[in-house]
Amino acid sequence: MLKLTFYGGANEIGGNKILLEDKDAKIYLDFGQSFDFGDEYFYDWLQPRNVNGLEVMFEFDLMPKVEKLYSKKVLHFTDLKYQKSDIDAVFISHSHSDHVNHLPYLDETIPVYMGHGTKVILDAYKKLYKQYYDIGEHQYNLFESGDKIKVKHLIIEPIHVEHSIPGAYGFIIHTTKGPLIYTGDFRLHGPKSQYTKEFIQKAKEAKPYVMLCEGTRMSNDVKENFSEEQVEQKIDKIVNESKGIVFAYFSMSNVDRFFSFYNVAKKSKRTLVIDTRFAYILESLREKINDLPDPKNDKYLKVYFRLGKSKIFDKTDYKVYERAYMPNMITYNQIKEEPKKYLMHMNFFKLMELIYIQPKDSDFIYSSSEHFLEGEENEDQTKVMMNWMKHFGIKFHIAHCSGHIDKESLEHVIKEINPKILIPIHTQNAKDFETLHKNVILPQKNKEIEI
Ligand SMILES: [Zn+2]
Ligand SMILES: [Zn+2]
């Protein structure tokens, strides 16, 4: 008997936390945090502190009250008694917060499986932003695409997929009922689409009984389906037409997007300027992605150092890991002299640098999910950012494509893999899947499905 319980990822984009039970085997597929997690009760500085445990989450039904799952240290003020866990493993598809962020609550005795790339990214973020990114101490087991991992009688095959972050995987899980496919988050319109194609091929060959399929972009308000290549072309055009420095905002862990900007910089004989944190992430990722440039000495890359206490960029102003990039450093002084030579990574919290750079005839490319610009909860922040753009006369552009597969391609993928049962996850449009498949089961949050 195969049972699935959706503690997250049902009728919502993200927050995947899915329990799979087959005979005596129990595994979780991802253990993420919903994007709107706690929005109703937490605000600004009103947030759970480190000392708080699950009593806060249980109060508002924000986490499932399940026995034999959580770490002893988060149960102290709850009415759940700590018992040794009966969960055999947690399998993580990739390092986005909506797939990993609740790992710190888990009992440390549960083995956690993830790809090498995912571990590298999580470790880098933990070093840079310890208060936000710390998934806790666990027994980590790292896998590669094509591995076959045995957990009791289950065999789990991770296969790489393309997504907006490196190290993303889908899983083929061999159960007593037949193969179960878990897509994780994936796309087909970037430079690594071959990865996803391999996954589709292997999933199809497995002749799956059931498929848990992401549907982030199933909504009908489909915007243009840009590919990563088209994004690069758009960036290229903006950069070439700009008469000043070009600023760009994009996620530091989106390697495909990094390459789009890096390629444009190279072609237009500009230097891509990144900060020390970005340099650290890039360097960490080079361990697995060896065509990434070395931030310590690449000639198309410079590492930006902000003014420190000494006011003369003395090494004692910076953390030890930052000092390693000083041989390739750049400051506002050089940028101000020849602004047209640079394409600079910029984000909201670094806007203060504009006062030193004093940009003229400059452009800003916003190259990340537009939800931020559109979201009501970010209204104040967006307004402040736009005020800065106006003050410095900076032209604002958007160039972005999604990390998720578009609706039309998804239809082909489902036909190709052809599972007997289809379960939509990671979507707000689960019902729309019924138009794509004749046997769809709609999951409900915290409800068990027997298949
Ligand atoms: Zn996701
Ligand atoms: Zn994701």
Short mmCIF file of C-alpha atoms and ligand atoms in Angstrom, two decimals, residues 14 94 98-99 185 404 426, ligand 1:
data_model
loop_
_atom_site.label_atom_id
_atom_site.label_comp_id
_atom_site.label_asym_id
_atom_site.label_seq_id
_atom_site.Cartn_x
_atom_site.Cartn_y
_atom_site.Cartn_z
CA GLY A 14 6.34 25.86 -2.93
CA HIS A 94 17.27 21.44 -4.61
CA ASP A 98 10.55 26.37 -0.32
CA HIS A 99 12.22 22.92 -0.43
CA ASP A 185 11.11 22.16 -9.82
CA HIS A 404 9.78 26.76 -14.22
CA HIS A 426 3.71 23.19 -6.33
ZN ZN B 1 9.93 25.45 -5.49
#
